[in-house]
PDB file of C-alpha atoms in Angstrom:
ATOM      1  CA  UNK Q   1      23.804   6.751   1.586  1.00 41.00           C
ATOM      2  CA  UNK Q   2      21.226   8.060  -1.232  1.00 42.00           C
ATOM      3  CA  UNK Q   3      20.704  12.025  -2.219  1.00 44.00           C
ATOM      4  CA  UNK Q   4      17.209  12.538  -1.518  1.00 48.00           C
ATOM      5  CA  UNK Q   5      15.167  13.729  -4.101  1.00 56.00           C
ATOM      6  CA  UNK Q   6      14.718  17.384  -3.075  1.00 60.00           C
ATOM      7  CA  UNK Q   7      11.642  18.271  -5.535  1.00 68.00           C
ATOM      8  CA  UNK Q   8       8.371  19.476  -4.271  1.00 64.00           C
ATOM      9  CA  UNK Q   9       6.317  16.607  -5.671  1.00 62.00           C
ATOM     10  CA  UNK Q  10       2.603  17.411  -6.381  1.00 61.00           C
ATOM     11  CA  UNK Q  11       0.379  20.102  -4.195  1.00 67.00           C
ATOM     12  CA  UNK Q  12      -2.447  18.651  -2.402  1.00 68.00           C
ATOM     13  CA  UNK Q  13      -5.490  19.662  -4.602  1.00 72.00           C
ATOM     14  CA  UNK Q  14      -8.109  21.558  -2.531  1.00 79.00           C
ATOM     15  CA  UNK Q  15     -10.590  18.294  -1.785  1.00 79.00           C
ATOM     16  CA  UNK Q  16      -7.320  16.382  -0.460  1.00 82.00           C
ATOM     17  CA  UNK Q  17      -6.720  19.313   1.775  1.00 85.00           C
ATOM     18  CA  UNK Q  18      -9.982  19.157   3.124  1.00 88.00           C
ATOM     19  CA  UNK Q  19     -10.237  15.764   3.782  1.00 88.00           C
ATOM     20  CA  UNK Q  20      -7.445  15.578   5.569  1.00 88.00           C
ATOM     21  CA  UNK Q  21      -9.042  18.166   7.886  1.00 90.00           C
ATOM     22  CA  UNK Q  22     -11.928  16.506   7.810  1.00 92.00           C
ATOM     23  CA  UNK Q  23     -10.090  13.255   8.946  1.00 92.00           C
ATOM     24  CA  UNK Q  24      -8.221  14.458  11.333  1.00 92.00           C
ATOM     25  CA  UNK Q  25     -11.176  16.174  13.682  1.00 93.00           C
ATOM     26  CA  UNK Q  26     -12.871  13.027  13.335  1.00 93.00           C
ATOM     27  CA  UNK Q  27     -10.380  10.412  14.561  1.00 95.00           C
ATOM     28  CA  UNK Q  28      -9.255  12.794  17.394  1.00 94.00           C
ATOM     29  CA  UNK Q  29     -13.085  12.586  18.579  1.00 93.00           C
ATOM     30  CA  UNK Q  30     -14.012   9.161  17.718  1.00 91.00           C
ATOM     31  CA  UNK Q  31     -10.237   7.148  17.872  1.00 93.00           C
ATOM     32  CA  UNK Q  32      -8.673   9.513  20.225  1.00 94.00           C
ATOM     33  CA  UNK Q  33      -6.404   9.604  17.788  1.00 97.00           C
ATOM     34  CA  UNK Q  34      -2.451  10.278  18.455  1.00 97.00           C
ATOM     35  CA  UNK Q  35       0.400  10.895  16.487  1.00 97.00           C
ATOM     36  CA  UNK Q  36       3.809  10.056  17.035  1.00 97.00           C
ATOM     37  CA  UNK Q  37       7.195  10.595  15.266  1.00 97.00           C
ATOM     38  CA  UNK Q  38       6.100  12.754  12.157  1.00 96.00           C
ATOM     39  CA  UNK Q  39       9.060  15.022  12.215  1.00 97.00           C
ATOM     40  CA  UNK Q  40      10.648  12.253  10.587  1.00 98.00           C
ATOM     41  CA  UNK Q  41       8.631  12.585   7.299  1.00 97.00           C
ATOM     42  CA  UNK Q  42      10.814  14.462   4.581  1.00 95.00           C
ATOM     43  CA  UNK Q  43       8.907  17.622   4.314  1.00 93.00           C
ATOM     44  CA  UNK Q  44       9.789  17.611   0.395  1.00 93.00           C
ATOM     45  CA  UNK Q  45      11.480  15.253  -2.032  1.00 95.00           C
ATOM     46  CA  UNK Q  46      10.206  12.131  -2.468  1.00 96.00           C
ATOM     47  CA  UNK Q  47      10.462   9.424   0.022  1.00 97.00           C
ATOM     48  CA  UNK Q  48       8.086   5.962   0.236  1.00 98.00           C
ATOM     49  CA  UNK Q  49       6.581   4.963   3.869  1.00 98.00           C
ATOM     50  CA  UNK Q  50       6.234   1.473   4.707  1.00 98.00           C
ATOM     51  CA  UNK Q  51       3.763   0.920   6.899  1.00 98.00           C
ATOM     52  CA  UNK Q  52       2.270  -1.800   9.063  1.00 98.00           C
ATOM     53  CA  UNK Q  53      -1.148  -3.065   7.792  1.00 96.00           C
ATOM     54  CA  UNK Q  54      -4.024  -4.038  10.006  1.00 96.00           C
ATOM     55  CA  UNK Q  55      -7.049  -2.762   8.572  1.00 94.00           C
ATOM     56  CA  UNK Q  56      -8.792  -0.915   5.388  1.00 89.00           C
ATOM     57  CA  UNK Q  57      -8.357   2.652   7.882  1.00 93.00           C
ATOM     58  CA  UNK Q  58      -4.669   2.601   7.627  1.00 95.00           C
ATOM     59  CA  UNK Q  59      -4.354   4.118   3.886  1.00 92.00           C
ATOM     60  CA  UNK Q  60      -6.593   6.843   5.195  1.00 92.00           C
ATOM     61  CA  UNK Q  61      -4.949   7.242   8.477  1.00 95.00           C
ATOM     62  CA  UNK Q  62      -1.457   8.028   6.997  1.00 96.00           C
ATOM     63  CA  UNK Q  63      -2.480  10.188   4.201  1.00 93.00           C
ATOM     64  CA  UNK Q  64      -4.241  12.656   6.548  1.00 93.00           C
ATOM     65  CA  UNK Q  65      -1.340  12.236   9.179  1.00 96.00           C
ATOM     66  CA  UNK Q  66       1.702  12.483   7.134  1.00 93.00           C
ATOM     67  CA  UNK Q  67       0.935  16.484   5.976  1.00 90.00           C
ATOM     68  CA  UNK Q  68       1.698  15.320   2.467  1.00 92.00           C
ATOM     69  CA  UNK Q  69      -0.272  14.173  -0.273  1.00 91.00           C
ATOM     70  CA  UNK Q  70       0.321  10.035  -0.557  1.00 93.00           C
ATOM     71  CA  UNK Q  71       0.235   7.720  -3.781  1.00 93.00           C
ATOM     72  CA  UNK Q  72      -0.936   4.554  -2.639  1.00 89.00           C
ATOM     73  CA  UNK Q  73      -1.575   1.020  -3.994  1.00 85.00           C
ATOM     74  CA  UNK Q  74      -4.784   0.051  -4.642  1.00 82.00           C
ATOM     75  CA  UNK Q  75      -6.132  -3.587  -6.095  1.00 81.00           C
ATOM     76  CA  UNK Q  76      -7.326  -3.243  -9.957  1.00 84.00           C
ATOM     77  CA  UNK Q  77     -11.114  -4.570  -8.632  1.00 84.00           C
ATOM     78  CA  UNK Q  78     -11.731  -1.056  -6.740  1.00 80.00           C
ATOM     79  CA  UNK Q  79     -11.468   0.572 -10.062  1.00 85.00           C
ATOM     80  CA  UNK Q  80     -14.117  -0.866 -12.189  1.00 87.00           C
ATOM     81  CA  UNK Q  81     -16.520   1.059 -11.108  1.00 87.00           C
ATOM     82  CA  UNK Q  82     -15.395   4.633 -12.893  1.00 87.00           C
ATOM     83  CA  UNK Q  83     -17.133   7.161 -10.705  1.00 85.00           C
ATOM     84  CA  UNK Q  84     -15.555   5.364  -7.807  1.00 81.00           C
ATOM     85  CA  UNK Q  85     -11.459   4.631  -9.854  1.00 83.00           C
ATOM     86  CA  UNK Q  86     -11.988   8.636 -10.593  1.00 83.00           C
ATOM     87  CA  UNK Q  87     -12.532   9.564  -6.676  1.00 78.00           C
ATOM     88  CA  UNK Q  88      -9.816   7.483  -5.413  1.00 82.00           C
ATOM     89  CA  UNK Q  89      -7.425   8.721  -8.347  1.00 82.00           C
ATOM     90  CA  UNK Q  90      -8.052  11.655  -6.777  1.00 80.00           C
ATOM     91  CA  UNK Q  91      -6.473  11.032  -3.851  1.00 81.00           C
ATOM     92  CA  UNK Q  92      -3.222   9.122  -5.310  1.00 82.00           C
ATOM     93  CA  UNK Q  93      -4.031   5.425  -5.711  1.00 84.00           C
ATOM     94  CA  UNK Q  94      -2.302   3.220  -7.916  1.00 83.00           C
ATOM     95  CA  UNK Q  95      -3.850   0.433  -9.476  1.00 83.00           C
ATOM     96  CA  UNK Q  96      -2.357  -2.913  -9.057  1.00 80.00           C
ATOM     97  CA  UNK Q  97      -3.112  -6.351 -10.392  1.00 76.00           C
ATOM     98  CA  UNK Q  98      -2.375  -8.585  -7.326  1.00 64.00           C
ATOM     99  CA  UNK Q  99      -2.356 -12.013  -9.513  1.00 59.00           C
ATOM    100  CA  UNK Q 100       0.755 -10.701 -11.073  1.00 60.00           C
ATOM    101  CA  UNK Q 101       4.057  -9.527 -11.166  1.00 60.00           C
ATOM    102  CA  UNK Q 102       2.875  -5.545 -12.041  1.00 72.00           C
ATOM    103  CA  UNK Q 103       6.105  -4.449 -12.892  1.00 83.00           C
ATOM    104  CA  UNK Q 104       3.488  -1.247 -14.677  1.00 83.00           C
ATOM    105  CA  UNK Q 105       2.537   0.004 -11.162  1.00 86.00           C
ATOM    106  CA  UNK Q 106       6.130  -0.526  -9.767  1.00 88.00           C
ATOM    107  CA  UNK Q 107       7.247   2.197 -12.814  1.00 90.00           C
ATOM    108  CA  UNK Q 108       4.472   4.511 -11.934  1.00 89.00           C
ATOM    109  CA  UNK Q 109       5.328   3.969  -8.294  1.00 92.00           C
ATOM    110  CA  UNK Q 110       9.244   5.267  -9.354  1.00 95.00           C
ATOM    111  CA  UNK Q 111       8.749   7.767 -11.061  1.00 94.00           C
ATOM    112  CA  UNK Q 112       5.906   9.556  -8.704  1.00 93.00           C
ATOM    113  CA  UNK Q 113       9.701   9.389  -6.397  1.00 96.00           C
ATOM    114  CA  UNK Q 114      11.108  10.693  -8.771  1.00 95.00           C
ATOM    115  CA  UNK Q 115       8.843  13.070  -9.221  1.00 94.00           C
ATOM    116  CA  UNK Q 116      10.005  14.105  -5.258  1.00 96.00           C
ATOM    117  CA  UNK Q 117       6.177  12.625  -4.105  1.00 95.00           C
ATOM    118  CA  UNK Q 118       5.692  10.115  -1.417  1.00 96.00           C
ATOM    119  CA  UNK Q 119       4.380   6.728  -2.082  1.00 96.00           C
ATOM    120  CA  UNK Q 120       2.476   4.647   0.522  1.00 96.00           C
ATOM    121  CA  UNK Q 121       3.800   1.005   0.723  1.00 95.00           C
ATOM    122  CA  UNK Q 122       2.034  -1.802   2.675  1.00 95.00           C
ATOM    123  CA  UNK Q 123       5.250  -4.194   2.762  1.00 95.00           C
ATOM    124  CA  UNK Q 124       3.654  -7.120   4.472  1.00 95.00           C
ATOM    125  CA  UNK Q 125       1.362  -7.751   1.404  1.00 88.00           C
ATOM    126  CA  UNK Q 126      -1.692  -7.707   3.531  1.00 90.00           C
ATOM    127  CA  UNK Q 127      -4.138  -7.543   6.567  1.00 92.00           C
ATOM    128  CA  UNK Q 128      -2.684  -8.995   9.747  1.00 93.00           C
ATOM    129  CA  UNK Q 129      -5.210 -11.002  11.521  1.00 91.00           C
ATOM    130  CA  UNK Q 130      -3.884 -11.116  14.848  1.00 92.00           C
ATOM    131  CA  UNK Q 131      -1.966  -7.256  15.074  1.00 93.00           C
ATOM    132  CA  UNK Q 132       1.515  -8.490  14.700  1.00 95.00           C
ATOM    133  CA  UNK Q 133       3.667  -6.954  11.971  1.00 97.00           C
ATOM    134  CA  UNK Q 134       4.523 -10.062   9.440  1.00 96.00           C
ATOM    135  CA  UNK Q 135       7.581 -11.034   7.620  1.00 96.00           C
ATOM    136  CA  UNK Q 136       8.180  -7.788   4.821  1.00 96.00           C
ATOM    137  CA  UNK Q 137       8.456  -7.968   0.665  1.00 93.00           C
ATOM    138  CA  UNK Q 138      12.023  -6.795   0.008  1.00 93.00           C
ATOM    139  CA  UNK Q 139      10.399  -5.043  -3.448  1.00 91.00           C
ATOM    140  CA  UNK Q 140      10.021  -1.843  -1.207  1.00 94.00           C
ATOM    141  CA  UNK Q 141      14.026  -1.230  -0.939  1.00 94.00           C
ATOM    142  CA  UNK Q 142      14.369  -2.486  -4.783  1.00 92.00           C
ATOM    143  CA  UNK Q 143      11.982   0.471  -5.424  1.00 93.00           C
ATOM    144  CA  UNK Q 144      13.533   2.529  -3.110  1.00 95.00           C
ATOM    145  CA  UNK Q 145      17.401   1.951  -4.459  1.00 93.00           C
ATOM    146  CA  UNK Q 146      15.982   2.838  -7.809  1.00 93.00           C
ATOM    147  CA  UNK Q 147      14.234   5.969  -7.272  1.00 95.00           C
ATOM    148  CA  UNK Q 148      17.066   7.089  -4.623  1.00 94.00           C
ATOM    149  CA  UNK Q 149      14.827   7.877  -1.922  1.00 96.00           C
ATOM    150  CA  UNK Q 150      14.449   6.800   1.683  1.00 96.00           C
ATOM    151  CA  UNK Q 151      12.178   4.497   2.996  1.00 97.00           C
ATOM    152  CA  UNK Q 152      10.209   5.401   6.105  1.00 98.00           C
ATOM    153  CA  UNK Q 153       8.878   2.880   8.544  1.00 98.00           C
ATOM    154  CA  UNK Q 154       5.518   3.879  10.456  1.00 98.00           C
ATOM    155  CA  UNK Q 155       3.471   1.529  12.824  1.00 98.00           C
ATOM    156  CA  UNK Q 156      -0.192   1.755  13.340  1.00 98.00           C
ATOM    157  CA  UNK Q 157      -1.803   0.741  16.560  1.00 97.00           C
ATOM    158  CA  UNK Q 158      -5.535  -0.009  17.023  1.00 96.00           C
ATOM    159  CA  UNK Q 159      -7.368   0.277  13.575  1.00 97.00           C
ATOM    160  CA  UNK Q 160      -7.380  -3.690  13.983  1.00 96.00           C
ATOM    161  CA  UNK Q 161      -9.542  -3.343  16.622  1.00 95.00           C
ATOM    162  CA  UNK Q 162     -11.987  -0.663  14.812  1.00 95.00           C
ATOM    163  CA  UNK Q 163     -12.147  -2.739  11.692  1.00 93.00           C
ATOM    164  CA  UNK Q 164     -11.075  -6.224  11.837  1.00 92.00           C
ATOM    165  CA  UNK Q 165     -11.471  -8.435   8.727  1.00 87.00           C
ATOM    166  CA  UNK Q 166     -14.951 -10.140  10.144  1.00 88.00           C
ATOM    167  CA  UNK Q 167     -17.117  -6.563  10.724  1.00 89.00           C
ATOM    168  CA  UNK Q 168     -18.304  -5.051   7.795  1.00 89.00           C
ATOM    169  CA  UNK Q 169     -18.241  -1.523   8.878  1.00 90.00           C
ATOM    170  CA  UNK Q 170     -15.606   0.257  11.505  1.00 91.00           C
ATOM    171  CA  UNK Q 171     -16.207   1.310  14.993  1.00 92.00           C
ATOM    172  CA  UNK Q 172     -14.607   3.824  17.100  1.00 92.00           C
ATOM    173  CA  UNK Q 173     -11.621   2.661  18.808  1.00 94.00           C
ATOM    174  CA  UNK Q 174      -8.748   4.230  20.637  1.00 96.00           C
ATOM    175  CA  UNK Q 175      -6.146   4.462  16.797  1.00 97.00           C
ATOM    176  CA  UNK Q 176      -2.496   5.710  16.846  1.00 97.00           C
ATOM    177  CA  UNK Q 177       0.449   5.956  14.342  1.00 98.00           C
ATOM    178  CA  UNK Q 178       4.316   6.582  14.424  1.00 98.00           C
ATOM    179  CA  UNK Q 179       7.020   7.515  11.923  1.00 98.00           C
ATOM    180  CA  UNK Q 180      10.380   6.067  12.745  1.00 98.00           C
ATOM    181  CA  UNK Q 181      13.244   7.322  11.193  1.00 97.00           C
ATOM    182  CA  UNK Q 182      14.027   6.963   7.196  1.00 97.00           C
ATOM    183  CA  UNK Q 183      16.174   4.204   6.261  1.00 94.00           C
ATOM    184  CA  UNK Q 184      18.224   4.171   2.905  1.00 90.00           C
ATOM    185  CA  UNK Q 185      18.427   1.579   0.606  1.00 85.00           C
ATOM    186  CA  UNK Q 186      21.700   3.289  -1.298  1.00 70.00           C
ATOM    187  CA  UNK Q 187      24.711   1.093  -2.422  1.00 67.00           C
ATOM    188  CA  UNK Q 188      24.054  -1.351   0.636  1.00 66.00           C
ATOM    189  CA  UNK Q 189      26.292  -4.475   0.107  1.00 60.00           C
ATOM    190  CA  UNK Q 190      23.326  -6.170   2.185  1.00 77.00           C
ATOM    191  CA  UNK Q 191      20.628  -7.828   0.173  1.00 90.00           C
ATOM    192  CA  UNK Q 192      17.382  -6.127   0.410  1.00 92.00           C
ATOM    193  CA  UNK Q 193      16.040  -9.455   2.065  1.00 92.00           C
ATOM    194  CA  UNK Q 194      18.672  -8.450   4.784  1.00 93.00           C
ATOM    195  CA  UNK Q 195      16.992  -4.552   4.789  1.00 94.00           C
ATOM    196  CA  UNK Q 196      13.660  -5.988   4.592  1.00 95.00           C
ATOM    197  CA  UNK Q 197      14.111  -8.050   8.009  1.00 95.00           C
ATOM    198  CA  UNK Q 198      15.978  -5.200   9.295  1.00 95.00           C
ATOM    199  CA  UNK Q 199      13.023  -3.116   8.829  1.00 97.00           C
ATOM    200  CA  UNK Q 200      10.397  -4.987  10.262  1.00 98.00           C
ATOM    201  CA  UNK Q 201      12.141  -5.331  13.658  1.00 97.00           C
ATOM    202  CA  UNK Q 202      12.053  -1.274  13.219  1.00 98.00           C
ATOM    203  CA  UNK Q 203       8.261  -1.308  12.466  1.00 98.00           C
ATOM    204  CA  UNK Q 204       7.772  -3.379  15.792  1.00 98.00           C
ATOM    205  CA  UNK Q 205       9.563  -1.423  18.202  1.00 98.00           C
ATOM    206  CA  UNK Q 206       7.393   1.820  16.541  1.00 98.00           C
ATOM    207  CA  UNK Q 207       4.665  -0.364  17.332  1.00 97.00           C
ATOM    208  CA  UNK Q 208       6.083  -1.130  20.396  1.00 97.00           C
ATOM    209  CA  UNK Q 209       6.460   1.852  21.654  1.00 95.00           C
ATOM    210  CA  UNK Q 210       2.905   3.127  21.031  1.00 96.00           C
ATOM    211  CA  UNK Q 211       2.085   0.259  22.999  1.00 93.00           C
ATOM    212  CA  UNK Q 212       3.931   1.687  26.348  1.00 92.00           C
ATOM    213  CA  UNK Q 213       3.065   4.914  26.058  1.00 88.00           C
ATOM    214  CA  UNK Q 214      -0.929   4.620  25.120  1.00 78.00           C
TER     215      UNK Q 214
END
């Protein structure tokens, strides 16, 4: 098993802190929002969350439900505009060039672990279209392995229905999320193919089980 990175990582600046309040009220009275499972985030040291990925919400909906500031990956097209790159900067993203290997974000993305942050990880590559959780990249447990931090899997339930891939803008919709239990890459003799299929049968019974008990 890996020694978790025990540093602090970075402090939310003051903006982050208030958008996360900000978030928060307004999914509780628009998404009847619920939470499930967040003891499991590391409260300090770095650690990545993978996460299920159903909609443009869910970046937003973990980094104002973990309680920690989140680094995030975010396609190089968002930043061209520079007011826009330096806002979303702001709150952690990443920039990644999806029509190649970016082996330059993958660094960044170790040593913000390192660096004891957390780092947000959409493992699937991309948008379900039906609200199942798809087969999972294995680069999240390479990443993890190298920075020696856990991984944590989190489900989220319903931002599929509040934003699907056909409506421009989202509408209010019953929205919940839940943290499973951090899984460690370490000295595994398994393959992270293995870890990565092992994983996604743990991100469906999260999302399983916010299915039985919403």
């Amino acid at each position: 098993m890996a020694v978790q990175n025990r540093k602090k990582g970075r402090r939310k600046p003051l903006f982050y802190a208030l958008s996360q309040f900000v978030a928060w009220f307004l999914f509780i009275l628009l998404a009847r929002f619920r939470r499930f499972g967040a003891r499991n985030i590391p409260k300090r040291g770095g650690c990545i969350i993978a996460c299920s990925h159903q909609s443009y919400l869910d970046p937003v909906i973990i980094g104002f439900s973990c309680g920690r500031a989140v680094n995030y990956l975010a396609r190089s097209t968002l930043f061209r505009n520079p007011l826009f790159a330096a806002i979303i900067r702001g709150y952690g993203a990443i920039e990644l060039d999806r029509d190649e290997a970016d082996t330059k974000a993958m660094r960044y993305c170790i040593k913000r672990l390192e660096l004891g942050e957390i780092v947000l990880l959409f493992p699937e590559g991309t948008r379900t279209s039906t609200g199942e959780i798809g087969p999972l990249k294995p680069g999240v447990f390479l990443m993890s392995a190298r920075a020696g931090v856990p991984v944590v899997p989190a489900a989220i339930e319903g931002s599929l229905k509040s934003w699907p891939r056909n409506r421009m803008f989202p509408l209010p919709a019953p929205v919940q999320v839940a943290y499973g239990k951090p899984v460690y890459a370490g000295r595994s003799a398994r393959s992270y193919r293995e870890m990565a299929r092992e994983l996604r049968v743990r991100m469906q019974e999260l999302q399983s089980k916010i299915k039985r008990v919403c």
